[in-house]
JSON list of N, CA and C in Angstrom, two decimals:
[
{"chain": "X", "resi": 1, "resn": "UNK", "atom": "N", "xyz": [138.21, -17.00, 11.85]},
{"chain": "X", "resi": 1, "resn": "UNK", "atom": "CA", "xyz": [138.90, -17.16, 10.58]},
{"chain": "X", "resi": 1, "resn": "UNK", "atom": "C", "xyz": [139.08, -18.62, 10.25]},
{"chain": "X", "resi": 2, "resn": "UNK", "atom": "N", "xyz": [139.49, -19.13, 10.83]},
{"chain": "X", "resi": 2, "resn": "UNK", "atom": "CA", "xyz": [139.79, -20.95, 10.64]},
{"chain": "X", "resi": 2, "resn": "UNK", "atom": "C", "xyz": [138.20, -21.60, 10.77]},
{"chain": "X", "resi": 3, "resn": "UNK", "atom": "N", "xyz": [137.36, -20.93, 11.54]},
{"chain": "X", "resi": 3, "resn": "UNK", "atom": "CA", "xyz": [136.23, -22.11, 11.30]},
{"chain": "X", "resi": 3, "resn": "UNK", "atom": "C", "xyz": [135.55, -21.99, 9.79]},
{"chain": "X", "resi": 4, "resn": "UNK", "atom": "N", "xyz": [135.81, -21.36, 8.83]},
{"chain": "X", "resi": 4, "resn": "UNK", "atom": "CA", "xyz": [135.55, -20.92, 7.53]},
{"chain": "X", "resi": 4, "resn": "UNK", "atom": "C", "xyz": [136.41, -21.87, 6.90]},
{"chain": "X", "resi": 5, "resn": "UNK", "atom": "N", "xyz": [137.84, -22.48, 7.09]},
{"chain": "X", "resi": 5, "resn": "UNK", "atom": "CA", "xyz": [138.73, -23.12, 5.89]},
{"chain": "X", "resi": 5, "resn": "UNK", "atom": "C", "xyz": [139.12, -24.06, 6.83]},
{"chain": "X", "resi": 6, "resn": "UNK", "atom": "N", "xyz": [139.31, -24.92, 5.52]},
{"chain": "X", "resi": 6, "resn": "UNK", "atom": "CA", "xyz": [139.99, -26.18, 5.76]},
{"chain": "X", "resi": 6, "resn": "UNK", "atom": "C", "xyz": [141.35, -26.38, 5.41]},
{"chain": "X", "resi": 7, "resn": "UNK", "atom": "N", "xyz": [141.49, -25.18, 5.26]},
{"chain": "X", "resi": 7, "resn": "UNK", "atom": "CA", "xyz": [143.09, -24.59, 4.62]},
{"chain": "X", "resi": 7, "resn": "UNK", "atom": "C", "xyz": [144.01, -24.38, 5.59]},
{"chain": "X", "resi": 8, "resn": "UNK", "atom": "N", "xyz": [144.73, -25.64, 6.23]},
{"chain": "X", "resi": 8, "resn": "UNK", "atom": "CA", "xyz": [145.54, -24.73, 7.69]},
{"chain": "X", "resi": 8, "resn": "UNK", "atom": "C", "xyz": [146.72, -24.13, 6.97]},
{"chain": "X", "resi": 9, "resn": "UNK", "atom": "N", "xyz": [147.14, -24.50, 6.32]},
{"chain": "X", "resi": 9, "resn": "UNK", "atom": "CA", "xyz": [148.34, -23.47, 5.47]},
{"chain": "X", "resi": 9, "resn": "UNK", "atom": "C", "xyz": [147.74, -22.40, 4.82]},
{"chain": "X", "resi": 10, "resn": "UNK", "atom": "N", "xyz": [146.95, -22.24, 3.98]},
{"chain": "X", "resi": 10, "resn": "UNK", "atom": "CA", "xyz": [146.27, -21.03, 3.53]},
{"chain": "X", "resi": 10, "resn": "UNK", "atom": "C", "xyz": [145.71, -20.04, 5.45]},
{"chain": "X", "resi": 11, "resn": "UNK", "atom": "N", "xyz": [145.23, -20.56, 6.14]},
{"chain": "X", "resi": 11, "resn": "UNK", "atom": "CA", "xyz": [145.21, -19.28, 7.12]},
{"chain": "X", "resi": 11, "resn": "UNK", "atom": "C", "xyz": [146.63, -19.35, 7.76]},
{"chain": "X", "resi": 12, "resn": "UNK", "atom": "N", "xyz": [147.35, -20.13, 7.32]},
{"chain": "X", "resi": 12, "resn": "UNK", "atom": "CA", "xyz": [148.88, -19.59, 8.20]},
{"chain": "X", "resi": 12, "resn": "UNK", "atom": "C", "xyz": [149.06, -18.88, 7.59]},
{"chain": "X", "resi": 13, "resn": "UNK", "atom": "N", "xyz": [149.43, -18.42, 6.19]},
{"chain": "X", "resi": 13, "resn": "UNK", "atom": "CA", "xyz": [149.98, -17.60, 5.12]},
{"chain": "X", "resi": 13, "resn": "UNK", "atom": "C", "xyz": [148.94, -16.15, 5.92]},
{"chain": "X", "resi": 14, "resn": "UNK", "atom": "N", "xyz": [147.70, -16.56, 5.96]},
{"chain": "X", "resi": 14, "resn": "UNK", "atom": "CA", "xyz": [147.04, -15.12, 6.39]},
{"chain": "X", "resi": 14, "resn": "UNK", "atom": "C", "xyz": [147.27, -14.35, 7.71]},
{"chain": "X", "resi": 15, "resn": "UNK", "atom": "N", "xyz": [147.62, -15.53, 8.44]},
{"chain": "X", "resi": 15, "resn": "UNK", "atom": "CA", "xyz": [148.29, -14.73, 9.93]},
{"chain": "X", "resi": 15, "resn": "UNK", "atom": "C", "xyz": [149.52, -13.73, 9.75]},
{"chain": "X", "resi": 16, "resn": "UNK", "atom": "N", "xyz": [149.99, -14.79, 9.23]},
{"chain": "X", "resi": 16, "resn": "UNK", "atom": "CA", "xyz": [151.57, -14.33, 8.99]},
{"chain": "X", "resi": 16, "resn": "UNK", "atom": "C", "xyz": [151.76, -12.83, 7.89]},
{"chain": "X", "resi": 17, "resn": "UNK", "atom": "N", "xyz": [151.10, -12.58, 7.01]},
{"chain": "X", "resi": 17, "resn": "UNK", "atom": "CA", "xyz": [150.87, -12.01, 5.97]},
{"chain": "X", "resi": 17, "resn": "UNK", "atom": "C", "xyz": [149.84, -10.62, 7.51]},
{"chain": "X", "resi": 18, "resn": "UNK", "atom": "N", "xyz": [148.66, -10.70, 8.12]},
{"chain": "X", "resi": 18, "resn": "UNK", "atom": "CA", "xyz": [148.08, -10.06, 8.71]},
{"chain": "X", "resi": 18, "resn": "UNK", "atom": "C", "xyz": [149.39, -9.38, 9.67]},
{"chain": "X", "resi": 19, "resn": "UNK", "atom": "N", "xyz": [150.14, -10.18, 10.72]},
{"chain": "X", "resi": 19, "resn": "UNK", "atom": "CA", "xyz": [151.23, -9.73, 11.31]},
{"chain": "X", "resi": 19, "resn": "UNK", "atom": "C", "xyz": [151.84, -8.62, 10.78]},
{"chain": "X", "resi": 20, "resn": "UNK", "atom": "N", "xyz": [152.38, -9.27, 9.32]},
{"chain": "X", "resi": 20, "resn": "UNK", "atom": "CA", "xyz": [153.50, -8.17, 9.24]},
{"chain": "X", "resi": 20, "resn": "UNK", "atom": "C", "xyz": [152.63, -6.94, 8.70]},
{"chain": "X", "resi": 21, "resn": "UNK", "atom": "N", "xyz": [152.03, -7.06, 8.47]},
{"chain": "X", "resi": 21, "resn": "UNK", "atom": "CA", "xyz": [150.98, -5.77, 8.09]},
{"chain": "X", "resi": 21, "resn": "UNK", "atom": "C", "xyz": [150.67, -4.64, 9.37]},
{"chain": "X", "resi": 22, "resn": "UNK", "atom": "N", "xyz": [150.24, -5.71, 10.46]},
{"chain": "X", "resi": 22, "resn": "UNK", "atom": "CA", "xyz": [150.15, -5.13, 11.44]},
{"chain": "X", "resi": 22, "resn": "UNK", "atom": "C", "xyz": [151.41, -4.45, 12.07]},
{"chain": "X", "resi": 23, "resn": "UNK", "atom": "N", "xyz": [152.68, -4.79, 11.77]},
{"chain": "X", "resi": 23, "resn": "UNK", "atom": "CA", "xyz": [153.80, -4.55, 12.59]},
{"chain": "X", "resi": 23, "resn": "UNK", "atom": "C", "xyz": [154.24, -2.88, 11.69]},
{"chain": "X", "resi": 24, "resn": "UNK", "atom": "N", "xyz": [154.11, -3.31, 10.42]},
{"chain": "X", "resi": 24, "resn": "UNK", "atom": "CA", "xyz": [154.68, -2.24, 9.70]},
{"chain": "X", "resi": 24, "resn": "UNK", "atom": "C", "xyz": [153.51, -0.69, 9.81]},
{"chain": "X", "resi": 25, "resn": "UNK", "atom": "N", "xyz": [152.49, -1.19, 10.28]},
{"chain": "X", "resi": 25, "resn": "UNK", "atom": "CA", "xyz": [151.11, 0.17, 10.56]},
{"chain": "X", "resi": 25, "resn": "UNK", "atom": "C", "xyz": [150.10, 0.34, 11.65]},
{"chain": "X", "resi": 26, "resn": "UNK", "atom": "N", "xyz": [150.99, 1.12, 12.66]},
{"chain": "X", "resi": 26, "resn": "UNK", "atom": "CA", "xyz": [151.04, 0.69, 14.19]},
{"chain": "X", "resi": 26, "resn": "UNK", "atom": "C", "xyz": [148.99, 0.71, 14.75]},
{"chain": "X", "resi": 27, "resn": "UNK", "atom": "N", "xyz": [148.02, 1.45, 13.40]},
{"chain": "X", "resi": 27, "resn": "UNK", "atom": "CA", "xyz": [147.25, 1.82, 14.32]},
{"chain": "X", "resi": 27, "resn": "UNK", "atom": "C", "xyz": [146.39, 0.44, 13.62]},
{"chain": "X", "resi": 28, "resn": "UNK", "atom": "N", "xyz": [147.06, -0.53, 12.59]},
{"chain": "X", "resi": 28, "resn": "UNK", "atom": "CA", "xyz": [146.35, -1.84, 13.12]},
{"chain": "X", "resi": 28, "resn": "UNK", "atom": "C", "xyz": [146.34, -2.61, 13.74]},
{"chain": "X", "resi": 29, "resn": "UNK", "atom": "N", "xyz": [148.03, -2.34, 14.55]},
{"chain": "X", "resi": 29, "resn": "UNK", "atom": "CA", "xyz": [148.06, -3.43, 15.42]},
{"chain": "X", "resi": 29, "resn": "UNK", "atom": "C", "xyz": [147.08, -2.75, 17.08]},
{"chain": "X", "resi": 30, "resn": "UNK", "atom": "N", "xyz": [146.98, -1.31, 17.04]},
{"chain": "X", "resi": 30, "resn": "UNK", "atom": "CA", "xyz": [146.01, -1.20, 17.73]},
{"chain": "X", "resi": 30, "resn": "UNK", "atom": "C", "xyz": [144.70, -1.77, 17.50]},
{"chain": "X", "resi": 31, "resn": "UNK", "atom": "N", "xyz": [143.98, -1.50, 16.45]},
{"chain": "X", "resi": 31, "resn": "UNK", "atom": "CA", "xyz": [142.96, -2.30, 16.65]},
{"chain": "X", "resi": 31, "resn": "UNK", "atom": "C", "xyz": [142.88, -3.71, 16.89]},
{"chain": "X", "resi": 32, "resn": "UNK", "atom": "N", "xyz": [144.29, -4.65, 16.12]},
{"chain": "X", "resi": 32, "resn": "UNK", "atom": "CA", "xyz": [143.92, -6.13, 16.55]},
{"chain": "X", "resi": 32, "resn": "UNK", "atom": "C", "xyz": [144.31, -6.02, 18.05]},
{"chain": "X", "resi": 33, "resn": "UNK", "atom": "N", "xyz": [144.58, -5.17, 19.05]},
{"chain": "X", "resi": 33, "resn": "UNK", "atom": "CA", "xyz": [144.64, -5.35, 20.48]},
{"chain": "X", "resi": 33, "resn": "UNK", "atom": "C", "xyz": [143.42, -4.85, 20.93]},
{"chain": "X", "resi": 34, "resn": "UNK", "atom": "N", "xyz": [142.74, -3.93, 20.71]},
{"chain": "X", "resi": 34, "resn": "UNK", "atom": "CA", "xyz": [141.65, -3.93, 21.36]},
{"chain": "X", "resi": 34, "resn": "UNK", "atom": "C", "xyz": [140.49, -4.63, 20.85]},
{"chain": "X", "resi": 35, "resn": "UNK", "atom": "N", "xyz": [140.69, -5.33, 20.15]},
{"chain": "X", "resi": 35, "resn": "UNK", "atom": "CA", "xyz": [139.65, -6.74, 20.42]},
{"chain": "X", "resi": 35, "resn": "UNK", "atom": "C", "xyz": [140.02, -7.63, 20.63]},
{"chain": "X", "resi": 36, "resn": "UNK", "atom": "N", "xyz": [141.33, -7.88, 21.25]},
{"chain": "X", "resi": 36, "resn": "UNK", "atom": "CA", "xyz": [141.90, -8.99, 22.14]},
{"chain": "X", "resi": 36, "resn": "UNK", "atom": "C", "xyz": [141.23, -10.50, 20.85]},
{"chain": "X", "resi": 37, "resn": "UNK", "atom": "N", "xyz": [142.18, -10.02, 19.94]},
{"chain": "X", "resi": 37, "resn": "UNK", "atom": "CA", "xyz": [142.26, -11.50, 19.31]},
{"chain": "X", "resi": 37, "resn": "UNK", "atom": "C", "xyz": [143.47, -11.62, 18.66]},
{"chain": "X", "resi": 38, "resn": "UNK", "atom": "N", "xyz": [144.06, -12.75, 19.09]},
{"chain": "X", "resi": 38, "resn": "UNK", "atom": "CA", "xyz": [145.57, -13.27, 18.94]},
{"chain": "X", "resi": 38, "resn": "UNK", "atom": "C", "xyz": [145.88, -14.34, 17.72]},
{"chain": "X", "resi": 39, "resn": "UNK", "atom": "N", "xyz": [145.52, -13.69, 16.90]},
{"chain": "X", "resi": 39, "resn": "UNK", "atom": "CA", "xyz": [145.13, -15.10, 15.41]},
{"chain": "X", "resi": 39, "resn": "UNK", "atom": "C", "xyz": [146.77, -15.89, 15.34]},
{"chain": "X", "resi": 40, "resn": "UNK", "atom": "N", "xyz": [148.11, -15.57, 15.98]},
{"chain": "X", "resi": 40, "resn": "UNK", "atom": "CA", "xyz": [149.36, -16.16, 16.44]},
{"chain": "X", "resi": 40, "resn": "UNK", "atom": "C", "xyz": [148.41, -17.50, 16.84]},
{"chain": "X", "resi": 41, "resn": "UNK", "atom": "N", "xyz": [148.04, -17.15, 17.88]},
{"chain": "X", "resi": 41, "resn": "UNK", "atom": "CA", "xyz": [147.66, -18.05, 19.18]},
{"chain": "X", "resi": 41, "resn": "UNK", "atom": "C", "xyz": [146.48, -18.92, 18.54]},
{"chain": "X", "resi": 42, "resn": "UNK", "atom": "N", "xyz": [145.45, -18.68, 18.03]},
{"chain": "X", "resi": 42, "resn": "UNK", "atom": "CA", "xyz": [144.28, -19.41, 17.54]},
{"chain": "X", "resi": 42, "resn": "UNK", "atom": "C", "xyz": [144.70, -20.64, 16.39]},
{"chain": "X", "resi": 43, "resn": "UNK", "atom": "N", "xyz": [146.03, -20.04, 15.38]},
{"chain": "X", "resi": 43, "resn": "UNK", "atom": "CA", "xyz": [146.81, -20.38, 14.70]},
{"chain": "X", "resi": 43, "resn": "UNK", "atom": "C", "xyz": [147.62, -22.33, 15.71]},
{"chain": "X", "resi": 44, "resn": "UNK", "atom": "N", "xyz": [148.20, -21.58, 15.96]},
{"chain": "X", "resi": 44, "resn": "UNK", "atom": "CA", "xyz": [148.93, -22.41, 17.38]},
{"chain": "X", "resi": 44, "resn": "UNK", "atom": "C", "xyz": [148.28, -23.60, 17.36]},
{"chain": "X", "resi": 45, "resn": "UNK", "atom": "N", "xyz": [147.13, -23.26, 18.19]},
{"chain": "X", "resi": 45, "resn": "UNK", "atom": "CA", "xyz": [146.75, -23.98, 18.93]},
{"chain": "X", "resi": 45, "resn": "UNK", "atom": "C", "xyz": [145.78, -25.22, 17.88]},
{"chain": "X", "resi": 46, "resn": "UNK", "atom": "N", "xyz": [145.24, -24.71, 16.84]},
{"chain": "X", "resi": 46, "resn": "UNK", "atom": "CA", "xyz": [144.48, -25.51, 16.24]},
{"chain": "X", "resi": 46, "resn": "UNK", "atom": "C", "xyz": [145.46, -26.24, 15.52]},
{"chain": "X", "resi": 47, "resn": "UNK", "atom": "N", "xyz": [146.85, -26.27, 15.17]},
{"chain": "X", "resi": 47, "resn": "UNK", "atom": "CA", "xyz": [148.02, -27.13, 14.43]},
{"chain": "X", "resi": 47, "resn": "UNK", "atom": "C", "xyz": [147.92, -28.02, 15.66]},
{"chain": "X", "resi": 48, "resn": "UNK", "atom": "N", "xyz": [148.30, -27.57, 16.70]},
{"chain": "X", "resi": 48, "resn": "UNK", "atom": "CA", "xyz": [148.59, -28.69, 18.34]},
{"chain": "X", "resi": 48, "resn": "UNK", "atom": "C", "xyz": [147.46, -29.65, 18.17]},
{"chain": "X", "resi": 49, "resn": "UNK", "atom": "N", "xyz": [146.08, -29.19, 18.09]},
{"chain": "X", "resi": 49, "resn": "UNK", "atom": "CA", "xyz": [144.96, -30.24, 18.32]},
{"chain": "X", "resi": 49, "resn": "UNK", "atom": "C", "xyz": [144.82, -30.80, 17.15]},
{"chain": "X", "resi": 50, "resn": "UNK", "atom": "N", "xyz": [144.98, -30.05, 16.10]},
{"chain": "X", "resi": 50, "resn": "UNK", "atom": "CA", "xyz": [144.65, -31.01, 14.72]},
{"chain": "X", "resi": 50, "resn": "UNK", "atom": "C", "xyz": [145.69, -31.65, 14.40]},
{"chain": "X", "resi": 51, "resn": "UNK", "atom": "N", "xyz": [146.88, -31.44, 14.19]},
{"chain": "X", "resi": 51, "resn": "UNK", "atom": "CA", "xyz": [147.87, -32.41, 13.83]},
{"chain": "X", "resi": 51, "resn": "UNK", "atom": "C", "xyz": [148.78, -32.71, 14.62]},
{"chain": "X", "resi": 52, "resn": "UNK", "atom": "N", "xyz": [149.23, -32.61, 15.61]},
{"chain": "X", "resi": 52, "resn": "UNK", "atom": "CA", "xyz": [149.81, -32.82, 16.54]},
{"chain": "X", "resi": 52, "resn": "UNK", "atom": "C", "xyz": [149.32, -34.93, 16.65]},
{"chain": "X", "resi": 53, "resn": "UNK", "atom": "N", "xyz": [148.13, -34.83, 17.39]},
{"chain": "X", "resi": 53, "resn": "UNK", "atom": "CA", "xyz": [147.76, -36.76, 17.02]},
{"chain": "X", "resi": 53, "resn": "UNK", "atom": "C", "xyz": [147.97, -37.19, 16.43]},
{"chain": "X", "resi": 54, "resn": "UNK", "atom": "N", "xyz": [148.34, -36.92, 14.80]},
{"chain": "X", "resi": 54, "resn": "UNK", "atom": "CA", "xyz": [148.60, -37.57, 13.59]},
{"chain": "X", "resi": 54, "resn": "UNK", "atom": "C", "xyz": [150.17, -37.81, 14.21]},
{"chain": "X", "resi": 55, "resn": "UNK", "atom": "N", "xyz": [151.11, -37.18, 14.42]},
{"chain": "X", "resi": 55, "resn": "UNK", "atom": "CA", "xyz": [152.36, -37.22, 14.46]},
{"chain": "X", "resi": 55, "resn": "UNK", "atom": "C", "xyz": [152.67, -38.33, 15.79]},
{"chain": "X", "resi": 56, "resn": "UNK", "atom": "N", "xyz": [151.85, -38.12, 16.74]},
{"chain": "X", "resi": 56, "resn": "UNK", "atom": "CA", "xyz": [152.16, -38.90, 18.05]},
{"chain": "X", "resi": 56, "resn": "UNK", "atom": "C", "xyz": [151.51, -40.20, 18.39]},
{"chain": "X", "resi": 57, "resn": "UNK", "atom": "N", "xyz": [150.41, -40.48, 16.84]},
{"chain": "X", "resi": 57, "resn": "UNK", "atom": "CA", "xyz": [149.92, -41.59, 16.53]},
{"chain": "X", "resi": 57, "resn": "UNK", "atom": "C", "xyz": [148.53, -41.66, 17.30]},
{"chain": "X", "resi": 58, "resn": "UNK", "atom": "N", "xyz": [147.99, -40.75, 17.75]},
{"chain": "X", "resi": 58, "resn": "UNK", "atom": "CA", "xyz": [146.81, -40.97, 18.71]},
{"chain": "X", "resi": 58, "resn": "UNK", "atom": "C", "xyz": [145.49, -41.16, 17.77]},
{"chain": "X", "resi": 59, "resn": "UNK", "atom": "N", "xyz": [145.93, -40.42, 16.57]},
{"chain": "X", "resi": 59, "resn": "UNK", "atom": "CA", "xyz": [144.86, -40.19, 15.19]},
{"chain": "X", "resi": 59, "resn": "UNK", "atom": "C", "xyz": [145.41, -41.54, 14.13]},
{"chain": "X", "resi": 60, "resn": "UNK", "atom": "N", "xyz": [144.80, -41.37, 13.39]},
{"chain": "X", "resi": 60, "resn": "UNK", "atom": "CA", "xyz": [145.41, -42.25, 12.33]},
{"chain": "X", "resi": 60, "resn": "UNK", "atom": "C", "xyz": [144.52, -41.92, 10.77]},
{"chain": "X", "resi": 61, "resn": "UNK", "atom": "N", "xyz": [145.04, -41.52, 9.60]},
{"chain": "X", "resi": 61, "resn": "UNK", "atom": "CA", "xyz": [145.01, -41.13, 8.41]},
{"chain": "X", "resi": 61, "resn": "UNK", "atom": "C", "xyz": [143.33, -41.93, 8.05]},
{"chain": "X", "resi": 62, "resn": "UNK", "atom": "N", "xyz": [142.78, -40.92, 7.39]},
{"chain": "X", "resi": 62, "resn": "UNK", "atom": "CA", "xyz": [141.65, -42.05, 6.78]},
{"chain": "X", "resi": 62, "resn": "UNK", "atom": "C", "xyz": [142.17, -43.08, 5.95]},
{"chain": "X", "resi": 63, "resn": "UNK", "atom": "N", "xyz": [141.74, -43.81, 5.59]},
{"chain": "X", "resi": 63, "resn": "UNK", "atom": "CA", "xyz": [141.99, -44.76, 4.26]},
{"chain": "X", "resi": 63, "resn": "UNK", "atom": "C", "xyz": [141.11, -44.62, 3.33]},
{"chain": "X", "resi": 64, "resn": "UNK", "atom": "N", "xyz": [141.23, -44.70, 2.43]},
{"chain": "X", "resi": 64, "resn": "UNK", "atom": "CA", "xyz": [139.80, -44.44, 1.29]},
{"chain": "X", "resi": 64, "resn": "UNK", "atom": "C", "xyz": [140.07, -45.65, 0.54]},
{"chain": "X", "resi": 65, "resn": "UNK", "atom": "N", "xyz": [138.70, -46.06, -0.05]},
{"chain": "X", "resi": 65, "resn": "UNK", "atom": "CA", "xyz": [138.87, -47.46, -0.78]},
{"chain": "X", "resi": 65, "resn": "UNK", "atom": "C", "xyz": [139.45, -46.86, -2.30]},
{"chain": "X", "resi": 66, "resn": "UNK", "atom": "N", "xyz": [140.31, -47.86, -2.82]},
{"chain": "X", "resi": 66, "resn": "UNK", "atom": "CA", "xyz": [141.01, -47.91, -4.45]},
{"chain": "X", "resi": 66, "resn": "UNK", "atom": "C", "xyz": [139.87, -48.21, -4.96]},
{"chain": "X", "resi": 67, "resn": "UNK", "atom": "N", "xyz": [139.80, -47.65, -5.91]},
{"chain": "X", "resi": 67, "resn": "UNK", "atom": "CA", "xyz": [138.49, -47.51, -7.50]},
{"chain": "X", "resi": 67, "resn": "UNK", "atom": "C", "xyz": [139.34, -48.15, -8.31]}
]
């Protein structure tokens, strides 16, 4: 799902939005368990590696030249 967008807030809205879907109609949250994919977790983890450096300074913002 995320290697498609560059939208990390647009696929948070879709996790979050997929969750409660799943919570309220038990035989989807069966299927998202038997294919053992945790879009919580995939979610997670790509905020930690992608922005996480920006905040702790390891990254640093592009600059783009003024026109």
């Amino acid at each position: 799902m995320l290697g498609y967008t560059e939208n990390l807030l647009g696929a948070w809205q879709l996790v979050r939005k997929t969750g409660r879907a799943h919570t309220k109609q038990p035989f989807l949250g069966e299927n998202q368990n038997s294919q053992q994919n945790n879009y919580f977790a995939l979610v997670a983890n790509v905020f930690i590696v992608e922005f996480i450096p920006y905040l702790t300074g390891e990254k640093s913002l592009p600059t783009y030249p003024v026109r």
